[in-house]
Amino acid sequence: MAASSPLTDLDGTSTPASFHTAADSPNAADTTNITSPDHEDNQKPKYYKCKEIPHVLKQSCQIHLEEQMYLPAIDLLGSLLSDAGERQQTDKPVRVPPPAQIALLGTLTIHPAYTSRAPEQANLDIAGESREYLRTLLNKVGPINADFRTAFSFRQGQSGGRWARRNSREFNSPGESDGGGSIGSFSEADNIESKWSGNDHSIWRRSSDFWSVLGWAFRCSTTHPHRWVHWKAWLDFMIECLEKDWDERLAQDQANFQAEINSSSDSRSEAKCQYPLLQQSLFVQYVDDLRRDRKRVLHEVIRALLAFADDENSADNTYYREVFNKEIALHTDKSNKRKHSHMTAVDLEKDQFGDYLEDWDDPVTDDDDKTDAFHTPHLPSARTGRRSKGRPKSTPFSKPGKAFDVSPTATPNPLRVTDSLADSIPLRLRLFRLISGCAFYLPPDILCKTHELYDLFTSRLKSLPLPCFELFLSLDHVDHALPHYIYVSLFRCVAQSFTPRNAPQPEDVDPEADADHAISQTMLKECFLPYPAKTVTVEDNAKFSLVLESMAWCLFQSGSVDDFDGLKWAVEKGIEEREKKIKKGNGRGGAAMTAAEKMGRQVLERSAASLRAFVDAVEATSFAEDGVRGTGDEMDEDSILVSSP
């Protein structure tokens, strides 16, 4: 009897049947009362206790930030985190800045004036130091204690006073943390009176929601690699913040629910956790921003998640625009540099300061107003590689400058995956894990039902070009970007969307594994491996073969395959059937194959070789196990360890 995969026993499998509803859930809990889950006496707490920095230091940091003396302010804040070892022993709380100052540092990490358009090295240092401080704060204090939910909220078009009033309603806790909760709301006095607060330079006010920023960042991964370098670092930090905020709240909800059950006298075996703290997470807040703007939440989320993964979506080009003004422009030295030979005399009594203020340029405001301070990299037209007639010169398609032209010089090829696009895949999958968790744990009115998410994501995933489709299904991302059980659910959904109608249904072949939306050896060899795709196109059959390949190796890594003869027949039968299927679609009167068809055939051949290698690995493992059982001797480790190609 075929062994089912141990993956079927994992908790949290994405199935509609196991979906938690919250029709009778209590009101959402106040985020300020969140504490870390209980720890054993011999274990260190995950995050340090915290409270807001003293008023004098807070005012000092605020003055430094308002005067754009960023490095001294960051050094001061960083010094408050440096003696973590002493705080661990004395149980002293870590001092953290108010959300307004954290929000400003979040802008400095990505603004072009301090990254791609930095006029000097000091600006790059400011961005790097800001990012390092925020990551240290995240790792030591945690996203809940540091109140990143307040600091990183998007509020396009809102004034400082409105921002303060909104947060005072939602975060009306005391000023000090009790060791695990949010540090509370910030008053209007905490707003930083500079170009970074209350105007269009803050990233939190340049966009209406996180998903529009995400879409633009992924656009940079395909067309503006000089900006993608910085957006990648920003997204990596933001996703880590979302993940830790989500995981901390989920653990606390589960711990509170378990404690409630243990303390209850009556039997509550049918009770379900409603996850009230999880509904107050930063990720859910970003989802609520879409509902606030009356957008189709699920479609907007999936659209941003897969934005520009196909390199040719013209609709996304107009939908996701620059976050910052003239963002893709690059800084160039001005020709009218300061001439020391023409310095004016200094006379402080007559208010003559020489050239101290004459040629000083603000890297933010001046660059936005002067076109000679920077140039725009060249981006060709999508069809001809030339600028279209009538397109204004002020658009991102304007004439390139003399140097630093790092944008593509040709139309992006959907059949070629660039390094930047490949770098974006793990980030997309990490976000999909949060989206899947939101659909699974929380009520469907927040985002959607689980099966709706997987149906839409599968539909969009199938439409991607073959190289990008292959990257999404690569087992290299398992556990690093996406847990095993989510990958298994995704494999099942994608595979079933390709299988023909005459293939047996998984619920008929292996009802137990199907109930958990898992994969098993029996299901693989009877429902998927022996069949071609439902269509005759080379690309669809190649994609189907890639899915089967990933499913087979995933099952092999779980140690749940032993039917060598049955799997060998199913693999060879499927390879033969897919070859027959694509030959039916080649009746075009001898027309030459397109580039996509050539690539599809190459992928089919490579995938077929990998499936045959999978069968050989099963045979080698079965032979090794039989030898150990027959002789009692230990086998050489190299003879039984077979890895995926």
XYZ file of C-alpha atoms in Angstrom:
645
model
C 0.000 0.000 0.000
C 1.370 3.361 -1.044
C 2.568 5.582 1.733
C 1.076 9.010 1.972
C 3.233 12.043 2.459
C 3.851 13.217 6.019
C 3.114 16.637 4.645
C -0.538 15.714 4.975
C -0.265 15.799 8.751
C 0.974 19.372 8.958
C -1.245 21.830 10.745
C -2.344 24.819 8.762
C -2.988 23.109 5.437
C -4.783 25.537 3.180
C -8.189 23.970 2.734
C -11.615 25.576 2.764
C -12.861 22.826 5.084
C -10.383 23.758 7.791
C -11.012 27.458 7.434
C -11.698 29.288 10.700
C -14.732 31.521 10.752
C -15.282 34.321 13.214
C -18.994 34.950 13.200
C -19.089 34.910 16.988
C -15.701 36.513 17.578
C -15.382 39.219 20.221
C -14.313 42.712 19.423
C -10.761 43.140 18.260
C -8.329 43.371 21.113
C -6.309 46.456 21.827
C -2.854 46.056 20.358
C -1.313 47.816 23.309
C -1.993 44.795 25.540
C 0.039 42.391 23.429
C 2.890 40.580 25.148
C 5.266 37.924 23.952
C 4.172 34.300 24.462
C 5.168 32.657 27.716
C 8.723 31.323 27.798
C 10.362 28.664 29.884
C 12.531 29.809 32.747
C 15.703 28.719 30.991
C 14.827 30.494 27.743
C 15.461 34.104 26.885
C 12.459 36.217 25.872
C 12.166 36.837 22.167
C 12.111 40.636 22.477
C 13.248 43.125 25.087
C 10.933 45.228 27.165
C 10.670 48.809 26.000
C 9.342 52.250 26.738
C 9.533 55.587 24.971
C 12.737 57.582 25.150
C 12.832 60.386 27.739
C 11.327 63.701 26.758
C 14.686 65.516 26.629
C 16.250 62.923 24.330
C 13.116 62.797 22.198
C 13.213 66.555 21.697
C 16.923 66.421 20.933
C 16.387 63.757 18.262
C 13.457 65.684 16.841
C 15.573 68.838 16.508
C 18.353 66.904 14.801
C 15.883 65.388 12.347
C 14.170 68.694 11.627
C 17.556 70.301 10.926
C 18.463 67.350 8.675
C 21.296 66.312 10.986
C 20.384 62.697 10.449
C 23.580 60.865 11.346
C 23.857 62.424 14.846
C 20.189 61.581 15.472
C 20.682 57.972 14.350
C 23.819 57.656 16.475
C 21.907 58.909 19.503
C 19.057 56.470 18.934
C 21.474 53.630 18.233
C 23.334 54.223 21.483
C 20.106 53.485 23.350
C 20.110 49.970 21.818
C 23.803 49.207 22.249
C 23.809 47.863 25.824
C 21.351 45.044 25.163
C 23.373 42.586 27.213
C 23.096 44.737 30.325
C 19.354 45.172 29.807
C 18.967 41.429 29.439
C 20.462 40.887 32.891
C 18.908 43.839 34.723
C 15.520 43.657 32.992
C 15.798 47.316 32.020
C 13.502 48.363 29.156
C 14.891 49.486 25.816
C 14.221 53.092 24.928
C 12.497 53.509 21.562
C 11.627 56.669 19.589
C 8.066 57.761 18.783
C 6.454 56.464 15.557
C 6.922 59.796 13.767
C 10.706 59.504 14.000
C 10.641 55.851 12.948
C 8.511 56.797 9.931
C 11.055 59.417 8.882
C 13.905 56.919 9.058
C 11.816 54.566 6.929
C 11.625 57.260 4.255
C 15.365 57.962 4.370
C 16.120 54.323 3.576
C 14.507 54.516 0.124
C 14.196 58.146 -0.990
C 16.188 58.681 -4.218
C 17.971 61.705 -2.713
C 19.678 59.293 -0.316
C 19.990 56.271 -2.585
C 20.092 56.335 -6.401
C 20.242 60.141 -6.684
C 22.547 60.785 -3.739
C 24.798 63.768 -4.501
C 27.508 62.555 -2.116
C 28.568 59.581 -0.047
C 27.140 61.089 3.144
C 23.620 60.698 1.766
C 24.211 57.013 1.086
C 25.532 56.642 4.623
C 22.317 58.163 5.973
C 20.187 55.621 4.117
C 22.386 52.728 5.224
C 22.512 53.817 8.868
C 18.741 54.344 8.941
C 18.114 50.865 7.573
C 20.577 49.313 10.013
C 18.970 51.041 12.994
C 15.452 50.009 11.982
C 16.508 46.401 11.505
C 18.248 46.376 14.882
C 15.157 47.870 16.486
C 13.020 45.207 14.810
C 15.209 42.338 15.993
C 15.663 43.529 19.585
C 12.346 45.157 20.405
C 9.996 43.639 17.861
C 7.458 45.265 15.536
C 4.688 45.405 18.146
C 6.733 46.977 20.924
C 8.255 49.493 18.520
C 4.759 50.330 17.213
C 5.666 49.857 13.561
C 1.943 49.561 12.856
C 1.595 53.273 13.566
C 4.889 54.376 12.048
C 4.473 52.465 8.778
C 0.854 53.303 8.034
C 0.084 54.888 4.666
C -1.922 58.105 4.810
C -1.773 59.884 1.457
C -3.109 63.430 1.585
C -3.504 63.543 5.363
C -2.133 66.401 7.407
C -0.057 65.940 10.504
C -2.970 66.805 12.770
C -5.292 64.312 11.108
C -2.633 61.646 11.366
C -2.270 62.350 15.069
C -6.020 62.290 15.658
C -6.438 59.007 13.777
C -3.796 57.269 15.813
C -4.940 58.714 19.107
C -8.268 56.979 18.535
C -6.746 53.618 17.616
C -3.773 53.528 19.970
C -4.987 55.185 23.155
C -2.626 53.410 25.528
C -0.468 54.852 28.265
C 2.819 56.383 27.306
C 4.909 53.553 28.673
C 4.946 49.924 27.662
C 4.246 47.322 30.284
C 6.898 45.079 28.807
C 5.273 43.744 25.693
C 2.746 46.163 24.326
C 2.796 49.055 21.946
C 4.294 52.253 23.290
C 1.047 54.030 22.455
C -0.036 56.902 20.254
C 1.989 59.982 19.451
C 0.683 63.464 19.793
C 0.788 66.228 17.239
C 3.853 67.603 19.026
C 5.815 64.545 17.837
C 5.353 65.482 14.186
C 8.609 66.508 12.571
C 8.356 69.988 11.077
C 10.435 69.541 7.948
C 10.059 68.705 4.293
C 9.733 65.066 5.326
C 6.583 65.525 7.375
C 3.356 67.003 6.079
C 4.415 67.132 2.419
C 4.944 64.857 -0.546
C 8.451 63.591 0.304
C 7.456 60.927 2.823
C 6.943 57.473 1.357
C 4.019 56.973 3.727
C 2.197 59.903 2.101
C 3.338 59.525 -1.491
C 1.155 56.431 -1.940
C -2.321 55.532 -0.824
C -1.428 51.969 0.157
C 1.377 49.442 0.423
C 0.316 47.553 -2.696
C 0.860 50.448 -5.074
C 4.385 50.814 -3.701
C 4.891 47.067 -4.115
C 3.787 47.171 -7.751
C 6.174 50.015 -8.557
C 9.046 48.270 -6.789
C 8.496 45.150 -8.893
C 8.365 47.326 -11.990
C 11.842 48.574 -11.083
C 13.023 44.950 -10.977
C 12.341 44.649 -14.705
C 12.958 48.128 -16.127
C 14.951 50.191 -13.614
C 17.627 47.984 -12.003
C 19.428 50.983 -10.502
C 16.328 51.637 -8.389
C 15.602 47.949 -7.764
C 18.840 47.638 -5.790
C 17.376 49.962 -3.166
C 13.763 48.808 -3.415
C 14.883 45.227 -2.854
C 16.541 46.163 0.440
C 13.483 48.195 1.488
C 11.059 45.384 0.621
C 13.189 42.799 2.388
C 12.984 44.824 5.600
C 9.274 45.591 5.245
C 8.372 41.950 4.567
C 10.456 40.853 7.539
C 8.583 43.393 9.638
C 5.236 42.068 8.368
C 6.314 38.479 9.031
C 7.483 39.081 12.582
C 4.433 41.162 13.403
C 2.191 38.399 12.025
C 4.029 35.544 13.760
C 4.098 37.309 17.125
C 0.389 38.052 17.081
C -0.476 34.566 15.857
C 1.538 32.947 18.644
C -0.056 35.202 21.245
C -3.573 34.498 19.979
C -2.966 30.768 20.094
C -1.384 30.978 23.551
C -4.277 33.058 24.897
C -6.818 30.677 23.391
C -5.083 27.647 24.866
C -4.912 29.310 28.270
C -8.610 30.134 28.047
C -9.458 26.504 27.285
C -7.257 25.214 30.119
C -8.853 27.561 32.628
C -12.385 26.827 31.512
C -14.336 24.256 33.538
C -16.708 23.209 30.771
C -15.676 21.262 27.697
C -14.923 23.462 24.691
C -13.601 20.935 22.224
C -15.517 22.575 19.385
C -14.372 26.107 20.178
C -12.203 27.857 17.617
C -9.705 30.635 18.060
C -10.921 33.885 16.522
C -7.451 35.511 16.357
C -8.418 38.983 17.579
C -4.818 40.225 17.793
C -4.042 38.926 14.314
C -6.829 41.096 12.976
C -4.894 44.110 14.288
C -1.677 43.190 12.454
C 0.201 45.490 10.121
C -0.547 43.203 7.181
C -4.290 43.360 7.825
C -3.990 47.121 8.075
C -2.470 47.190 4.577
C -5.332 45.022 3.328
C -7.860 47.349 4.967
C -6.320 50.283 3.102
C -7.633 48.769 -0.132
C -11.115 48.406 1.292
C -10.957 51.997 2.499
C -10.390 53.104 -1.097
C -13.249 50.847 -2.284
C -10.989 48.597 -4.337
C -11.380 44.898 -5.088
C -9.132 43.706 -2.317
C -8.092 40.246 -3.512
C -7.574 41.293 -7.129
C -5.486 44.296 -6.090
C -3.324 42.158 -3.818
C -2.657 39.463 -6.445
C -2.107 42.064 -9.155
C 0.582 43.780 -7.085
C 2.100 40.449 -6.058
C 2.601 39.348 -9.680
C 3.179 42.797 -11.163
C 5.672 42.787 -14.049
C 6.440 39.089 -13.641
C 5.602 38.743 -17.338
C 7.703 41.754 -18.472
C 5.051 42.817 -20.952
C 1.927 43.929 -19.109
C 1.237 47.364 -20.546
C -1.716 47.864 -18.199
C 0.596 47.595 -15.188
C 2.901 50.198 -16.762
C 0.209 52.822 -16.426
C -1.227 51.498 -13.164
C 1.952 51.441 -11.056
C 3.753 54.765 -11.286
C 6.744 56.345 -9.597
C 6.459 56.697 -5.854
C 8.734 59.734 -5.706
C 8.899 62.655 -8.100
C 11.281 61.885 -11.002
C 12.431 58.837 -9.104
C 14.282 57.030 -11.877
C 16.460 60.068 -12.606
C 20.135 59.825 -11.724
C 22.277 62.539 -10.177
C 24.950 64.220 -12.292
C 27.450 66.875 -11.326
C 26.500 70.417 -12.275
C 28.714 72.404 -14.587
C 28.402 75.607 -12.553
C 30.252 74.335 -9.521
C 31.407 76.612 -6.770
C 34.470 78.657 -7.804
C 36.708 79.331 -4.832
C 38.484 82.123 -6.677
C 35.311 84.204 -6.687
C 34.464 83.858 -3.008
C 32.798 86.851 -1.453
C 34.280 88.446 1.625
C 32.830 87.423 4.976
C 31.463 90.160 7.205
C 29.118 88.860 9.874
C 28.192 92.334 11.126
C 26.826 93.225 7.675
C 25.242 89.816 7.177
C 27.722 88.890 4.446
C 28.427 85.172 4.649
C 30.507 84.744 1.529
C 29.407 81.754 -0.563
C 28.130 79.819 2.431
C 24.502 79.889 1.271
C 24.840 80.711 -2.423
C 25.366 77.318 -4.021
C 23.983 75.101 -1.300
C 21.539 72.641 -2.839
C 18.904 70.601 -1.137
C 19.164 67.098 -2.623
C 15.403 66.718 -2.342
C 13.648 69.942 -3.217
C 16.220 71.327 -5.660
C 16.405 68.143 -7.689
C 12.646 68.119 -8.022
C 12.632 71.608 -9.524
C 15.813 71.710 -11.640
C 16.082 69.503 -14.673
C 19.856 69.962 -15.048
C 20.583 68.393 -11.654
C 19.946 64.895 -12.952
C 19.111 62.949 -16.067
C 16.546 60.294 -16.782
C 17.803 56.880 -17.925
C 16.672 55.782 -21.351
C 13.769 53.369 -21.591
C 12.777 52.412 -25.162
C 9.277 52.062 -26.453
C 7.755 48.665 -25.849
C 7.404 47.896 -29.590
C 10.048 49.711 -31.586
C 12.681 50.724 -29.052
C 12.133 54.390 -29.996
C 10.317 57.192 -28.315
C 6.751 57.391 -29.554
C 5.597 60.464 -31.386
C 3.875 62.967 -29.211
C 5.225 61.539 -25.976
C 6.274 64.470 -23.779
C 9.945 64.811 -22.947
C 9.222 65.044 -19.240
C 8.095 61.422 -19.051
C 10.407 58.580 -18.007
C 11.004 57.945 -21.741
C 13.000 61.135 -22.248
C 16.408 61.420 -23.851
C 19.210 59.786 -21.879
C 22.046 61.686 -20.270
C 25.761 61.339 -20.868
C 26.548 58.698 -18.253
C 25.173 56.175 -15.796
C 22.633 54.787 -18.284
C 21.799 51.516 -16.578
C 18.288 50.934 -17.888
C 17.565 48.304 -20.539
C 18.633 49.143 -24.067
C 16.152 46.791 -25.668
C 12.616 45.678 -25.167
C 12.406 43.237 -22.221
C 12.219 39.667 -23.440
C 9.503 37.633 -21.669
C 11.453 34.459 -22.469
C 14.526 35.661 -20.567
C 14.602 36.070 -16.801
C 16.879 38.849 -15.600
C 18.761 38.679 -12.324
C 16.591 41.463 -10.907
C 13.387 39.636 -11.757
C 14.747 36.415 -10.262
C 15.638 38.326 -7.080
C 12.020 39.417 -6.733
C 10.574 35.866 -6.711
C 11.486 35.020 -3.077
C 10.025 38.337 -1.940
C 6.785 37.622 -3.803
C 6.541 34.149 -2.267
C 7.152 35.472 1.248
C 4.248 37.851 0.747
C 2.100 35.015 -0.611
C 2.698 33.145 2.638
C 1.174 36.089 4.550
C -1.709 36.350 2.091
C -2.396 32.627 2.415
C -2.271 32.875 6.203
C -4.699 35.789 6.170
C -7.163 33.809 4.068
C -6.791 30.736 6.288
C -6.901 32.183 9.807
C -9.138 35.240 9.465
C -12.767 35.734 8.404
C -13.323 35.900 4.632
C -14.631 39.458 4.788
C -11.105 40.654 5.589
C -9.527 39.271 2.419
C -11.196 36.189 0.898
C -11.829 32.492 1.311
C -8.839 30.203 0.931
C -10.014 28.482 -2.241
C -10.733 31.864 -3.851
C -7.148 32.938 -3.212
C -5.617 29.773 -4.661
C -7.928 29.780 -7.678
C -7.047 33.362 -8.593
C -3.347 32.965 -7.879
C -3.205 29.759 -9.928
C -4.959 31.435 -12.841
C -2.498 34.334 -12.831
C 0.472 32.029 -12.304
C -0.424 29.902 -15.341
C -0.435 32.978 -17.557
C 3.181 33.866 -16.755
C 5.958 33.170 -19.271
C 7.522 29.752 -18.932
C 10.856 30.835 -17.325
C 9.112 32.900 -14.654
C 6.548 30.156 -14.048
C 9.401 27.736 -13.431
C 10.980 30.055 -10.856
C 7.784 30.271 -8.827
C 7.568 26.464 -8.596
C 11.240 25.856 -7.857
C 11.883 23.805 -4.738
C 14.831 26.093 -3.986
C 12.368 28.417 -2.251
C 10.862 25.757 0.030
C 11.179 26.736 3.705
C 13.299 29.739 2.722
C 10.444 31.760 1.215
C 7.428 29.481 1.484
C 6.634 26.630 3.910
C 6.235 23.076 2.656
C 2.522 22.841 3.309
C 1.754 25.959 1.267
C 3.865 24.675 -1.613
C 2.001 21.360 -1.521
C -1.347 23.148 -1.683
C -0.075 25.286 -4.546
C 1.220 22.249 -6.456
C -2.157 20.569 -6.131
C -4.080 23.602 -7.401
C -1.772 24.195 -10.361
C -1.589 20.516 -11.325
C -5.356 20.053 -11.225
C -5.816 23.097 -13.456
C -3.774 21.337 -16.177
C -5.074 17.765 -15.939
C -7.573 16.558 -18.581
C -11.112 15.531 -17.750
C -10.446 11.808 -18.232
C -7.911 11.759 -15.387
C -9.100 10.198 -12.087
C -10.034 12.651 -9.366
C -7.792 12.782 -6.259
C -10.763 12.435 -3.909
C -11.591 9.077 -5.531
C -8.030 7.764 -5.485
C -6.834 8.896 -2.050
C -9.664 10.464 -0.023
C -7.563 10.847 3.110
C -4.805 12.845 1.412
C -7.324 14.806 -0.606
C -9.161 15.853 2.564
C -5.945 17.538 3.709
C -5.300 18.947 0.223
C -2.010 17.050 0.198
C -0.166 14.822 -2.260
C 0.584 11.138 -1.919
C 2.358 8.489 -3.957
C -0.918 6.902 -5.037
C -2.395 10.205 -6.075
C 0.724 11.196 -8.003
C 1.022 8.022 -10.071
C -2.695 7.606 -10.821
C -4.023 11.174 -11.170
C -1.153 13.273 -12.514
C 2.003 11.589 -13.827
C 0.487 9.490 -16.684
C -1.391 12.374 -18.310
C -0.645 15.316 -20.605
C -2.031 18.816 -20.222
C -5.613 19.436 -21.306
C -4.432 21.684 -24.175
C -2.173 20.925 -27.138
C 0.216 23.866 -26.705
C 3.864 23.141 -26.012
C 3.996 25.776 -23.279
C 1.123 24.304 -21.254
C 2.520 20.788 -21.468
C 5.936 22.071 -20.415
C 4.391 23.893 -17.440
C 2.447 20.792 -16.463
C 5.610 18.707 -16.614
C 7.396 21.238 -14.388
C 4.626 20.996 -11.800
C 4.794 17.195 -11.845
C 8.551 17.344 -11.481
C 8.310 19.571 -8.404
C 5.582 17.400 -6.869
C 7.640 14.232 -7.426
C 10.807 15.579 -5.845
C 8.859 17.116 -2.978
C 7.327 13.716 -2.248
C 10.721 12.023 -2.581
C 12.283 14.412 -0.058
C 9.543 13.485 2.413
C 10.570 9.818 2.180
C 7.084 8.652 1.136
C 7.833 6.875 -2.159
C 8.573 3.173 -2.550
C 6.561 1.896 -5.548
C 9.344 1.893 -8.131
C 7.487 -0.122 -10.786
C 4.288 1.893 -10.569
C 6.083 5.237 -10.638
C 8.309 4.207 -13.553
C 5.296 3.221 -15.643
C 3.449 6.446 -14.781
C 6.453 8.650 -15.610
C 7.155 6.985 -18.975
C 3.465 6.993 -19.865
C 3.167 10.694 -19.113
C 6.263 11.636 -21.127
C 4.901 9.706 -24.097
C 1.429 11.233 -23.804
C 2.763 14.793 -23.620
C 4.853 14.224 -26.729
C 1.789 12.980 -28.600
C -0.248 15.909 -27.350
C 2.073 18.614 -28.621
C 2.398 16.895 -32.012
C -1.338 17.358 -32.481
C -0.862 21.066 -32.115
C 1.855 21.327 -34.755
C -0.406 20.926 -37.756
C 0.367 24.345 -39.151
C 1.431 23.377 -42.642
C 5.140 23.151 -41.927
C 5.438 26.566 -40.281
C 8.599 27.134 -38.293
C 8.441 26.912 -34.507
C 8.336 30.124 -32.555
C 10.882 30.991 -29.881
C 8.350 30.145 -27.184
C 7.727 26.715 -28.709
C 11.435 25.997 -28.952
C 11.884 26.902 -25.317
C 8.862 24.782 -24.395
C 10.362 21.743 -26.098
C 13.679 22.283 -24.324
C 11.912 22.520 -20.976
C 9.914 19.365 -21.752
C 13.084 17.420 -22.518
C 14.831 18.689 -19.399
C 11.814 17.989 -17.215
C 11.465 14.485 -18.651
C 15.099 13.792 -17.765
C 14.463 15.031 -14.224
C 11.402 12.792 -13.837
C 13.441 9.797 -15.006
C 16.114 10.771 -12.480
C 13.393 10.787 -9.837
C 12.478 7.199 -10.764
C 16.141 6.173 -10.583
C 16.397 7.795 -7.153
C 13.381 5.826 -5.950
C 14.930 2.613 -7.278
C 18.286 3.344 -5.633
C 16.649 4.171 -2.312
C 14.433 1.071 -2.411
C 17.425 -1.133 -3.276
C 19.462 0.361 -0.464
C 16.670 -0.198 2.061
C 16.160 -3.778 0.891
C 19.884 -4.412 1.214
C 19.953 -3.082 4.758
C 16.966 -5.230 5.747
C 18.413 -8.316 4.018
C 21.998 -8.226 5.314
C 21.804 -6.072 8.406
C 24.926 -4.256 7.221
C 25.094 -0.468 7.090
C 25.032 0.996 3.605
C 27.410 3.663 2.406
C 25.717 7.047 2.804
C 26.700 8.145 -0.713
C 24.781 5.225 -2.217
C 21.416 6.281 -0.821
C 21.500 10.082 -0.810
C 20.109 11.362 -4.088
C 19.323 15.060 -4.408
C 17.102 16.899 -6.813
C 18.927 18.079 -9.936
